[in-house]
CSV table of C-alpha atoms in Angstrom, one decimal:
chain,number,residue,atom,x,y,z
X,1,GLN,CA,140.3,118.5,43.3
X,2,GLN,CA,136.9,117.6,44.2
X,3,PRO,CA,136.3,115.9,47.5
X,4,VAL,CA,135.2,112.3,47.2
X,5,GLN,CA,131.4,111.5,48.7
X,6,SER,CA,130.0,108.4,49.5
X,7,PRO,CA,127.5,106.8,48.9
X,8,GLN,CA,126.1,108.4,45.6
X,9,ALA,CA,122.3,107.8,46.8
X,10,VAL,CA,120.4,106.8,49.8
X,11,ILE,CA,117.0,105.7,50.1
X,12,LEU,CA,115.3,105.7,53.7
X,13,ARG,CA,112.2,105.5,55.3
X,14,GLU,CA,111.1,108.1,57.6
X,15,GLY,CA,112.5,108.1,60.9
X,16,GLU,CA,115.5,105.8,59.7
X,17,ASP,CA,119.2,107.1,60.1
X,18,ALA,CA,121.6,107.8,57.2
X,19,VAL,CA,125.5,108.8,57.2
X,20,ILE,CA,127.2,110.6,54.3
X,21,ASN,CA,130.8,110.3,53.8
X,22,CYS,CA,133.2,113.0,52.5
X,23,SER,CA,136.9,112.6,52.0
X,24,SER,CA,139.9,114.4,50.3
X,25,SER,CA,143.3,113.3,49.2
X,26,LYS,CA,144.5,116.6,50.1
X,27,ALA,CA,144.9,118.3,53.8
X,28,LEU,CA,141.6,119.9,54.6
X,29,TYR,CA,141.3,123.2,56.4
X,30,SER,CA,137.5,123.1,56.6
X,31,VAL,CA,134.6,121.2,55.3
X,32,HIS,CA,131.2,122.6,54.6
X,33,TRP,CA,128.0,120.7,54.5
X,34,TYR,CA,125.1,121.9,51.9
X,35,ARG,CA,121.7,120.7,50.9
X,36,GLN,CA,120.2,121.2,47.5
X,37,LYS,CA,116.5,120.8,46.9
X,38,HIS,CA,115.4,119.8,43.2
X,39,GLY,CA,115.7,123.2,41.0
X,40,GLU,CA,116.7,125.0,43.8
X,41,ALA,CA,119.9,126.5,44.9
X,42,PRO,CA,122.3,124.7,47.6
X,43,VAL,CA,121.8,126.0,51.2
X,44,PHE,CA,124.2,126.1,54.0
X,45,LEU,CA,124.0,123.4,56.8
X,46,MET,CA,127.2,124.0,58.7
X,47,ILE,CA,130.8,124.2,58.6
X,48,LEU,CA,133.7,122.1,60.4
X,49,LEU,CA,136.9,123.9,61.1
X,50,LYS,CA,138.6,121.6,63.6
X,51,GLY,CA,139.8,118.2,63.8
X,52,GLY,CA,137.3,116.0,65.6
X,53,GLU,CA,134.9,119.0,65.7
X,54,GLN,CA,131.1,118.0,65.9
X,55,LYS,CA,128.3,120.1,65.0
X,56,GLY,CA,124.6,119.8,65.2
X,57,HIS,CA,121.9,121.2,63.1
X,58,ASP,CA,118.5,120.0,64.7
X,59,LYS,CA,118.7,116.3,64.0
X,60,ILE,CA,121.7,116.6,61.6
X,61,SER,CA,125.1,116.5,63.0
X,62,ALA,CA,128.6,116.2,61.3
X,63,SER,CA,132.1,115.3,62.5
X,64,PHE,CA,135.6,116.2,60.9
X,65,ASN,CA,138.6,114.2,61.6
X,66,GLU,CA,141.4,116.5,60.1
X,67,LYS,CA,144.2,113.9,60.6
X,68,LYS,CA,142.0,111.6,58.2
X,69,GLN,CA,140.9,114.2,56.2
X,70,GLN,CA,137.3,113.1,56.2
X,71,SER,CA,133.8,114.2,57.2
X,72,SER,CA,130.7,112.6,57.9
X,73,LEU,CA,127.2,114.0,58.0
X,74,TYR,CA,124.9,112.1,60.4
X,75,LEU,CA,121.1,112.5,59.7
X,76,THR,CA,119.0,111.0,62.4
X,77,ALA,CA,115.2,110.0,62.7
X,78,SER,CA,115.1,111.1,58.9
X,79,GLN,CA,112.3,113.6,57.9
X,80,LEU,CA,110.4,114.1,54.6
X,81,SER,CA,112.0,117.4,54.4
X,82,TYR,CA,115.6,115.9,54.7
X,83,SER,CA,115.1,114.8,51.1
X,84,GLY,CA,117.4,116.5,48.6
X,85,THR,CA,120.9,116.4,47.2
X,86,TYR,CA,123.9,117.0,50.0
X,87,PHE,CA,127.0,118.2,49.0
X,88,CYS,CA,130.2,118.4,51.1
X,89,GLY,CA,132.5,121.3,49.9
X,90,SER,CA,136.1,121.6,51.3
X,91,SER,CA,138.9,124.1,51.3
X,92,SER,CA,142.4,122.0,50.9
X,93,GLY,CA,145.5,121.9,49.5
X,94,GLY,CA,147.0,125.2,50.6
X,95,SER,CA,144.1,127.6,49.9
X,96,ASN,CA,141.6,128.6,52.7
X,97,TYR,CA,139.4,130.3,50.4
X,98,LYS,CA,139.0,128.0,47.4
X,99,LEU,CA,135.8,126.3,47.8
X,100,THR,CA,135.4,122.8,46.1
X,101,PHE,CA,132.5,120.7,46.0
X,102,GLY,CA,132.0,116.8,45.8
X,103,LYS,CA,129.5,115.0,43.5
X,104,GLY,CA,126.8,115.0,45.9
X,105,THR,CA,124.6,112.5,47.7
X,106,LEU,CA,121.0,112.0,46.8
X,107,LEU,CA,118.9,111.3,49.7
X,108,THR,CA,115.4,110.1,49.3
X,109,VAL,CA,113.3,109.6,52.5
X,110,ASN,CA,109.8,107.9,51.7
X,111,PRO,CA,106.8,107.9,54.1
R,1,ASN,CA,118.4,142.1,51.5
R,2,ALA,CA,118.6,140.4,47.9
R,3,GLY,CA,121.5,138.5,48.9
R,4,VAL,CA,123.1,137.1,45.7
R,5,THR,CA,121.4,138.1,42.2
R,6,GLN,CA,122.2,136.3,39.3
R,7,THR,CA,121.1,137.4,35.8
R,8,PRO,CA,119.2,136.3,33.5
R,9,LYS,CA,117.9,133.0,35.0
R,10,PHE,CA,117.5,131.3,31.6
R,11,ARG,CA,119.1,131.7,28.2
R,12,VAL,CA,119.7,130.0,24.8
R,13,LEU,CA,122.6,130.5,22.7
R,14,LYS,CA,123.6,129.3,19.4
R,15,THR,CA,127.2,127.8,19.3
R,16,GLY,CA,130.0,130.6,18.4
R,17,GLN,CA,127.7,133.4,20.5
R,18,SER,CA,129.2,134.9,23.1
R,19,MET,CA,127.5,136.2,26.6
R,20,THR,CA,127.9,137.6,30.1
R,21,LEU,CA,126.4,136.1,33.1
R,22,LEU,CA,126.3,138.8,36.2
R,23,CYS,CA,126.2,137.7,39.8
R,24,ALA,CA,125.5,140.9,42.1
R,25,GLN,CA,125.8,140.5,46.0
R,26,ASP,CA,124.9,142.9,48.7
R,27,MET,CA,126.5,141.6,51.7
R,28,ASN,CA,129.9,143.2,51.2
R,29,HIS,CA,131.4,139.8,50.8
R,30,GLU,CA,135.2,139.4,49.8
R,31,TYR,CA,135.0,136.0,48.3
R,32,MET,CA,132.6,135.2,45.0
R,33,TYR,CA,132.6,132.1,42.9
R,34,TRP,CA,131.4,130.8,39.9
R,35,TYR,CA,130.2,126.8,39.7
R,36,ARG,CA,128.7,125.1,37.1
R,37,GLN,CA,126.1,122.1,37.6
R,38,ASP,CA,125.7,119.1,35.5
R,39,PRO,CA,124.0,115.7,36.4
R,40,GLY,CA,126.0,113.4,38.1
R,41,MET,CA,128.9,115.9,38.2
R,42,GLY,CA,127.9,117.9,41.5
R,43,LEU,CA,129.2,121.6,41.7
R,44,ARG,CA,132.4,122.0,39.8
R,45,LEU,CA,134.4,125.4,40.3
R,46,ILE,CA,134.9,127.4,37.3
R,47,HIS,CA,136.8,130.8,38.5
R,48,TYR,CA,136.6,132.3,41.6
R,49,SER,CA,137.8,135.9,43.4
R,50,VAL,CA,138.9,136.8,46.7
R,51,GLY,CA,138.6,140.6,46.4
R,52,GLU,CA,138.1,143.2,44.0
R,53,GLY,CA,140.6,143.4,41.3
R,54,THR,CA,141.5,139.9,41.7
R,55,THR,CA,140.5,136.3,40.1
R,56,ALA,CA,141.8,132.5,39.8
R,57,LYS,CA,141.0,129.7,37.9
R,58,GLY,CA,139.2,126.9,39.6
R,59,GLU,CA,138.7,123.4,38.0
R,60,VAL,CA,137.1,123.9,34.9
R,61,PRO,CA,138.3,127.3,33.6
R,62,ASP,CA,138.5,126.4,29.9
R,63,GLY,CA,136.4,128.4,27.8
R,64,TYR,CA,135.4,131.2,30.4
R,65,ASN,CA,136.8,134.4,31.6
R,66,VAL,CA,135.5,136.4,34.7
R,67,SER,CA,136.1,139.6,36.0
R,68,ARG,CA,135.3,141.6,39.3
R,69,LEU,CA,135.8,145.1,38.6
R,70,LYS,CA,133.5,146.2,41.7
R,71,LYS,CA,133.3,144.0,44.9
R,72,GLN,CA,129.9,143.4,44.7
R,73,ASN,CA,130.1,142.2,40.9
R,74,PHE,CA,131.7,139.2,39.8
R,75,LEU,CA,131.0,138.5,35.8
R,76,LEU,CA,131.4,135.4,33.9
R,77,GLY,CA,131.9,135.5,30.6
R,78,LEU,CA,131.4,132.9,27.6
R,79,GLU,CA,133.5,133.9,24.7
R,80,SER,CA,132.5,131.7,22.2
R,81,ALA,CA,129.8,129.0,23.6
R,82,ALA,CA,129.9,125.4,22.8
R,83,PRO,CA,127.2,122.7,23.4
R,84,SER,CA,129.5,121.5,26.2
R,85,GLN,CA,129.1,124.7,28.2
R,86,THR,CA,125.0,123.9,28.5
R,87,SER,CA,124.6,123.9,32.2
R,88,VAL,CA,123.0,125.5,35.3
R,89,TYR,CA,125.4,128.1,36.7
R,90,PHE,CA,125.5,129.2,40.3
R,91,CYS,CA,127.2,132.3,41.6
R,92,ALA,CA,128.1,132.0,45.3
R,93,SER,CA,129.9,134.6,47.9
R,94,SER,CA,131.1,134.1,51.4
R,95,TYR,CA,133.4,136.2,53.5
R,96,PRO,CA,136.9,135.7,55.1
R,97,SER,CA,137.0,134.5,59.1
R,98,GLY,CA,140.0,134.6,61.3
R,99,ALA,CA,143.7,135.1,60.7
R,100,LEU,CA,144.0,132.8,57.6
R,101,GLY,CA,141.0,134.1,56.0
R,102,MET,CA,139.1,131.1,56.1
R,103,ASN,CA,136.0,130.8,53.5
R,104,THR,CA,132.7,130.9,55.8
R,105,GLU,CA,129.4,130.3,54.6
R,106,ALA,CA,128.4,130.3,51.2
R,107,PHE,CA,125.6,132.2,50.0
R,108,PHE,CA,124.2,130.9,46.4
R,109,GLY,CA,122.2,132.8,43.8
R,110,GLN,CA,119.4,131.1,42.4
R,111,GLY,CA,121.3,129.7,39.4
R,112,THR,CA,121.2,130.3,35.5
R,113,ARG,CA,120.1,127.8,33.3
R,114,LEU,CA,122.2,128.2,30.1
R,115,THR,CA,121.2,126.2,26.7
R,116,VAL,CA,123.6,126.3,23.9
R,117,VAL,CA,122.4,124.5,20.8
């Protein structure tokens, strides 16, 4: 079962912040975040393995609330290069290795 | 290192034809995955493998078969192509971590754009 992402799309001006959410109806073992530019393959951003864990990658960070089965990706002071589709992936429901993805969030950063 | 390589990159099939998509990785990864990507649907898991000689069904396995005879290769077969299988197909690989074999960073191939007419 695919994790559920929200919002479906976000439009920002350069320098603004955004939050992308990911939730699952099944117990999550891990949450992955990827970014895909148009016409390219998805690229790994980060993985979160523990409840409440936070990680950062440049000005992009994420949190994972294992009890709530939710993760959020935080993009601060967005740059033009942040534009793309963001996918959350999860291993859940008794499988540590079956990796399923949400439908994605299209992020557009304008000058 | 090449990483994950998919062959072919583009293909046009007629309805009813069969074909095989090849995914090859040179990172010695245990786990391999096949996804299809359609507009508004995200990445949907077709089949996956946790090691040589093993395969398992994902979310949308109907109409596809897979084989993992060698650790570095994961083949996706379309037995009788249908227009509904027009899509971009991505292969990915990753390695297990920890005692529970948790999957880690997934590396994706560049995709195969398949059109069935």
